[in-house]
């Protein structure tokens, strides 16, 4: 007679792990990675809210936001942009309502765990389409790309974040969160290309010309609230006459940030990443004016918050301080630091 063994009831922690793993399609997505996904979802929701601003439902959206990005692009890029511009110009209410609803839907779907993968996947072609038809590829082909004002275009960073924050098993060893979905080599290469391009764009955008940087800041400050105008004008005065020196400093900064993820010393990596966060905070205020959120025509918060989110995705994980547990351990559900 065969003796049967009664099934052992799952502990609360094990039950929670199984539940979370099934919701995430076989991957544990709690802790730091899930937090980064939720921040990305929040930014998508902010974009949707900004798209509902009254001015966006008028022809001003097509004329003041879309049309200026067409100039200087090669015809293969500019012609489809002109076509899209014409449609938005003729149907401002319908097209803008669709844009706003899509962005709200993406944000909500990323935040809702069962649809996170679907929403991240959908956000990639949407981001690429908006980057082309709405941002003119961020000015990378018309000489207007400037990392201070928003190169390579905020919306393409959403696509990059969707790839790097794809749900992955947090119990697996990784040097930083961005490496979990695509591997450390690919993640580091993407970081190198992004920040390395900033070195090129810094000098290609003629920011080293006398008065170029201060003039940009002054132009951005003209329609902002008085308190922000005052801060930006003060920054413009500090940069006036120092354009070449600032460009050289920025070039060195970007180069250091670009190679920082390859350095074997964790403390040095963190120092460069901290410098990247400081850079993001400074330009978001004094150059990007919080993405122009106070002007009534902003479609997103610009690149600074997205770059900061990328920094946290590449922040080194203290593997030495984490308990080494197997994926079958009930405690592995807490995979973050």
Coordinates of C-alpha atoms in Angstrom, one line a residue:
X1 CA 0.0 0.0 0.0
X2 CA 1.5 3.3 -1.1
X3 CA 1.7 6.0 1.5
X4 CA 0.6 9.4 0.4
X5 CA 2.1 12.6 1.8
X6 CA -0.2 15.5 2.6
X7 CA 0.7 18.6 0.7
X8 CA 2.6 21.1 2.8
X9 CA 0.7 24.4 3.0
X10 CA 2.5 27.4 1.7
X11 CA 3.7 30.0 4.1
X12 CA 2.4 33.5 3.7
X13 CA 5.7 34.7 2.2
X14 CA 5.8 31.8 -0.3
X15 CA 2.2 32.4 -1.3
X16 CA 2.9 36.0 -1.9
X17 CA 5.9 35.1 -4.0
X18 CA 3.9 32.7 -6.2
X19 CA 1.2 35.3 -6.6
X20 CA 3.6 38.0 -7.6
X21 CA 5.5 35.7 -9.9
X22 CA 2.3 34.7 -11.7
X23 CA 1.2 38.3 -12.1
X24 CA 4.5 39.2 -13.6
X25 CA 4.5 36.4 -16.1
X26 CA 7.1 34.3 -14.2
X27 CA 9.3 37.1 -13.0
X28 CA 9.6 38.8 -9.7
X29 CA 9.1 42.5 -10.2
X30 CA 9.0 43.9 -6.7
X31 CA 11.5 46.3 -5.0
X32 CA 13.6 48.8 -6.9
X33 CA 12.7 47.8 -10.4
X34 CA 9.0 48.0 -9.7
X35 CA 9.5 51.5 -8.2
X36 CA 11.3 52.6 -11.3
X37 CA 8.4 51.3 -13.4
X38 CA 5.9 53.2 -11.3
X39 CA 7.9 56.4 -11.7
X40 CA 7.9 55.9 -15.4
X41 CA 4.1 55.3 -15.3
X42 CA 3.7 58.6 -13.3
X43 CA 5.6 60.5 -16.0
X44 CA 3.3 59.1 -18.7
X45 CA 0.3 60.1 -16.6
X46 CA 1.8 63.6 -16.3
X47 CA 2.2 63.8 -20.1
X48 CA -1.4 62.9 -20.5
X49 CA -2.5 65.6 -18.1
X50 CA -0.4 68.2 -19.8
X51 CA -1.9 67.1 -23.1
X52 CA -5.3 68.1 -21.7
X53 CA -4.3 71.8 -21.3
X54 CA -6.8 74.1 -23.1
X55 CA -4.2 75.4 -25.6
X56 CA -3.5 71.9 -26.9
X57 CA -7.0 71.7 -28.3
X58 CA -6.4 74.7 -30.6
X59 CA -4.4 75.1 -33.7
X60 CA -1.6 76.6 -31.6
X61 CA -0.5 73.0 -30.7
X62 CA 0.3 72.2 -34.3
X63 CA 1.7 75.6 -35.2
X64 CA 3.8 76.2 -32.0
X65 CA 4.8 72.7 -31.0
X66 CA 4.9 70.5 -34.1
X67 CA 5.7 72.9 -37.0
X68 CA 9.0 74.3 -35.6
X69 CA 10.5 70.9 -35.4
X70 CA 10.1 70.3 -39.2
X71 CA 12.6 72.9 -40.3
X72 CA 16.1 71.7 -41.3
X73 CA 15.2 68.0 -41.4
X74 CA 15.9 66.0 -44.6
X75 CA 12.9 65.5 -46.8
X76 CA 12.5 61.8 -45.8
X77 CA 11.8 63.0 -42.3
X78 CA 10.2 66.4 -43.0
X79 CA 7.6 65.3 -45.5
X80 CA 5.8 62.8 -43.2
X81 CA 6.0 65.4 -40.5
X82 CA 4.3 67.9 -42.7
X83 CA 1.6 65.4 -43.5
X84 CA 1.0 64.7 -39.7
X85 CA 1.1 68.5 -39.0
X86 CA -1.6 69.1 -41.5
X87 CA -3.9 66.5 -40.0
X88 CA -3.3 67.8 -36.4
X89 CA -3.9 71.4 -37.7
X90 CA -7.2 70.5 -39.3
X91 CA -8.5 68.3 -36.4
X92 CA -6.9 69.8 -33.3
X93 CA -9.6 68.6 -30.8
X94 CA -9.9 65.0 -32.1
X95 CA -6.2 64.4 -32.5
X96 CA -5.2 65.9 -29.2
X97 CA -7.9 64.0 -27.3
X98 CA -6.5 60.8 -28.8
X99 CA -2.9 61.8 -27.8
X100 CA -3.9 62.6 -24.3
X101 CA -6.0 59.4 -23.8
X102 CA -3.2 57.2 -25.2
X103 CA -0.6 58.6 -22.8
X104 CA -3.0 58.3 -19.8
X105 CA -3.7 54.7 -20.9
X106 CA 0.0 53.9 -21.1
X107 CA 0.6 55.3 -17.7
X108 CA -2.2 53.5 -16.0
X109 CA -1.4 50.2 -17.8
X110 CA 2.3 50.4 -16.7
X111 CA 1.2 51.0 -13.1
X112 CA -1.2 48.0 -13.2
X113 CA 1.0 45.0 -12.8
X114 CA -0.9 42.5 -15.0
X115 CA -0.6 44.9 -18.0
X116 CA 2.9 46.2 -17.4
X117 CA 4.5 44.2 -20.2
X118 CA 1.8 45.0 -22.7
X119 CA 2.0 48.7 -21.9
X120 CA 5.8 48.9 -22.0
X121 CA 5.7 47.1 -25.4
X122 CA 3.1 49.5 -26.7
X123 CA 5.0 52.5 -25.5
X124 CA 8.0 51.7 -27.7
X125 CA 6.4 52.2 -31.2
X126 CA 4.3 55.1 -29.8
X127 CA 7.4 56.8 -28.5
X128 CA 9.2 56.3 -31.8
X129 CA 6.3 57.7 -33.8
X130 CA 6.0 60.8 -31.6
X131 CA 9.8 61.2 -31.7
X132 CA 9.6 61.3 -35.5
X133 CA 6.3 63.1 -36.2
X134 CA 6.2 65.3 -33.2
X135 CA 9.8 66.0 -32.3
X136 CA 11.6 65.8 -35.6
X137 CA 14.0 63.1 -34.1
X138 CA 14.9 65.6 -31.4
X139 CA 16.9 67.7 -33.8
X140 CA 19.7 65.2 -34.3
X141 CA 19.6 65.6 -38.1
X142 CA 19.0 69.3 -38.4
X143 CA 21.8 70.6 -36.1
X144 CA 19.4 71.6 -33.4
X145 CA 20.2 68.8 -30.9
X146 CA 21.4 70.3 -27.6
X147 CA 21.6 68.1 -24.4
X148 CA 20.8 71.2 -22.3
X149 CA 17.5 72.0 -24.0
X150 CA 16.3 68.4 -24.6
X151 CA 18.4 66.3 -27.0
X152 CA 18.0 63.6 -28.2
X153 CA 14.3 64.3 -27.6
X154 CA 12.4 63.4 -24.4
X155 CA 10.0 60.9 -26.0
X156 CA 12.8 58.5 -27.3
X157 CA 13.9 58.2 -23.7
X158 CA 10.5 56.6 -22.9
X159 CA 11.3 53.9 -25.4
X160 CA 14.7 53.3 -23.9
X161 CA 13.3 53.1 -20.4
X162 CA 10.6 50.7 -21.6
X163 CA 13.4 48.3 -22.8
X164 CA 15.6 48.7 -19.7
X165 CA 12.8 48.4 -17.2
X166 CA 11.1 45.4 -18.8
X167 CA 9.9 43.0 -16.1
X168 CA 12.8 40.7 -15.1
X169 CA 13.7 38.4 -12.2
X170 CA 15.1 40.6 -9.4
X171 CA 16.6 37.5 -7.7
X172 CA 19.2 37.2 -10.5
X173 CA 22.5 38.8 -10.0
X174 CA 23.0 42.1 -11.8
X175 CA 25.3 45.1 -11.3
X176 CA 22.3 47.5 -11.8
X177 CA 18.6 47.3 -12.6
X178 CA 19.0 48.3 -16.2
X179 CA 21.1 45.2 -16.8
X180 CA 18.4 42.7 -15.8
X181 CA 16.3 42.7 -18.9
X182 CA 19.0 43.2 -21.6
X183 CA 22.2 42.1 -20.0
X184 CA 25.0 44.2 -18.6
X185 CA 27.0 44.5 -21.8
X186 CA 24.0 45.8 -23.8
X187 CA 22.9 48.1 -21.0
X188 CA 26.3 49.7 -20.7
X189 CA 26.6 50.1 -24.4
X190 CA 23.2 52.0 -24.5
X191 CA 24.4 54.2 -21.7
X192 CA 27.7 54.9 -23.5
X193 CA 25.9 55.8 -26.7
X194 CA 23.4 58.2 -25.0
X195 CA 25.8 60.1 -22.9
X196 CA 28.6 59.9 -25.4
X197 CA 26.4 61.6 -28.0
X198 CA 26.0 64.5 -25.5
X199 CA 29.7 65.2 -25.9
X200 CA 29.2 65.6 -29.7
X201 CA 26.0 67.5 -29.4
X202 CA 27.5 70.0 -26.9
X203 CA 29.9 71.3 -29.5
X204 CA 27.9 70.7 -32.6
X205 CA 25.1 72.9 -31.2
X206 CA 27.5 75.9 -31.1
X207 CA 27.0 76.4 -27.3
X208 CA 30.6 77.4 -27.2
X209 CA 29.9 80.5 -29.3
X210 CA 30.0 83.8 -27.3
X211 CA 26.6 84.5 -25.7
X212 CA 25.0 81.3 -27.1
X213 CA 24.2 79.6 -23.8
X214 CA 23.1 82.7 -21.9
X215 CA 21.0 83.7 -24.9
X216 CA 19.2 80.3 -24.8
X217 CA 18.4 80.7 -21.1
X218 CA 17.2 84.2 -21.5
X219 CA 14.9 83.2 -24.4
X220 CA 13.4 80.4 -22.3
X221 CA 12.9 82.7 -19.3
X222 CA 10.9 85.3 -21.2
X223 CA 7.4 83.8 -20.7
X224 CA 7.9 82.1 -17.4
X225 CA 6.6 83.1 -13.9
X226 CA 8.5 86.0 -12.3
X227 CA 10.3 83.9 -9.7
X228 CA 11.5 81.4 -12.3
X229 CA 12.5 84.2 -14.7
X230 CA 14.6 85.7 -12.0
X231 CA 16.4 82.4 -11.3
X232 CA 17.0 81.8 -15.0
X233 CA 18.2 85.4 -15.7
X234 CA 20.6 85.1 -12.9
X235 CA 21.9 81.8 -14.4
X236 CA 22.2 83.5 -17.8
X237 CA 24.3 86.3 -16.3
X238 CA 26.6 83.7 -14.7
X239 CA 27.1 81.9 -18.0
X240 CA 27.5 85.1 -20.1
X241 CA 31.1 85.2 -21.6
X242 CA 31.9 81.7 -20.3
X243 CA 30.3 79.7 -23.0
X244 CA 33.5 77.9 -24.2
X245 CA 34.6 77.1 -20.7
X246 CA 31.2 75.7 -19.8
X247 CA 31.1 73.7 -23.0
X248 CA 34.5 72.1 -22.2
X249 CA 33.4 71.3 -18.6
X250 CA 30.2 69.8 -19.9
X251 CA 32.1 67.7 -22.5
X252 CA 34.3 66.3 -19.8
X253 CA 31.3 65.7 -17.5
X254 CA 29.4 63.8 -20.2
X255 CA 32.4 61.8 -21.2
X256 CA 33.0 60.8 -17.5
X257 CA 29.3 59.9 -17.0
X258 CA 29.4 57.8 -20.3
X259 CA 32.3 55.6 -19.2
X260 CA 31.4 55.5 -15.5
X261 CA 29.3 52.3 -15.9
X262 CA 32.4 50.5 -17.1
X263 CA 34.5 51.4 -14.1
X264 CA 35.3 48.6 -11.6
X265 CA 35.1 50.9 -8.6
X266 CA 31.6 51.2 -7.3
X267 CA 32.3 54.4 -5.3
X268 CA 33.6 56.2 -8.4
X269 CA 30.6 55.0 -10.4
X270 CA 28.3 56.5 -7.8
X271 CA 30.2 59.8 -7.8
X272 CA 29.7 60.1 -11.6
X273 CA 26.1 59.1 -11.4
X274 CA 25.6 61.6 -8.6
X275 CA 27.1 64.3 -10.9
X276 CA 24.6 63.2 -13.6
X277 CA 21.7 63.8 -11.1
X278 CA 23.0 67.2 -10.2
X279 CA 23.3 68.0 -13.9
X280 CA 19.7 66.9 -14.5
X281 CA 18.4 69.0 -11.6
X282 CA 20.3 72.1 -12.7
X283 CA 19.3 72.1 -16.3
X284 CA 15.7 71.2 -15.5
X285 CA 15.4 74.5 -13.6
X286 CA 17.7 77.0 -15.3
X287 CA 17.6 75.8 -18.9
X288 CA 14.5 73.6 -19.4
X289 CA 12.3 75.6 -17.1
X290 CA 10.6 72.5 -15.7
X291 CA 9.8 71.5 -19.3
X292 CA 7.9 74.7 -19.9
X293 CA 5.1 73.4 -17.6
X294 CA 4.0 77.0 -16.6
X295 CA 3.5 78.2 -20.2
X296 CA 0.4 76.0 -21.0
X297 CA 2.0 74.4 -24.0
X298 CA 4.2 71.7 -22.5
X299 CA 3.7 68.2 -23.7
X300 CA 6.2 66.5 -21.3
X301 CA 8.6 67.5 -18.5
X302 CA 11.5 67.4 -21.0
X303 CA 14.6 65.2 -20.7
X304 CA 15.9 66.0 -17.3
X305 CA 13.5 63.8 -15.2
X306 CA 13.8 61.0 -17.6
X307 CA 17.6 61.1 -17.5
X308 CA 17.4 61.1 -13.7
X309 CA 15.2 58.0 -13.9
X310 CA 17.8 56.4 -16.1
X311 CA 20.5 57.2 -13.6
X312 CA 18.6 55.4 -10.9
X313 CA 18.2 52.4 -13.3
X314 CA 22.0 52.3 -13.6
X315 CA 22.8 52.9 -9.9
X316 CA 25.0 50.1 -8.6
X317 CA 23.3 47.4 -6.5
X318 CA 25.0 46.6 -3.2
X319 CA 25.2 42.9 -3.9
X320 CA 27.4 42.3 -0.9
X321 CA 24.8 43.6 1.5
X322 CA 22.0 41.4 0.0
X323 CA 21.3 37.9 1.2
X324 CA 22.1 35.2 -1.4
X325 CA 18.9 33.2 -1.7
X326 CA 17.6 30.8 -4.3
X327 CA 14.6 31.7 -6.5
X328 CA 12.7 29.0 -4.6
X329 CA 13.2 30.7 -1.2
X330 CA 10.1 32.4 0.2
X331 CA 12.2 35.4 1.2
X332 CA 13.4 36.0 -2.4
X333 CA 10.2 38.0 -3.1
X334 CA 11.9 41.0 -1.7
X335 CA 14.7 41.0 -4.2
X336 CA 15.4 44.7 -3.9
X337 CA 17.8 46.4 -1.6

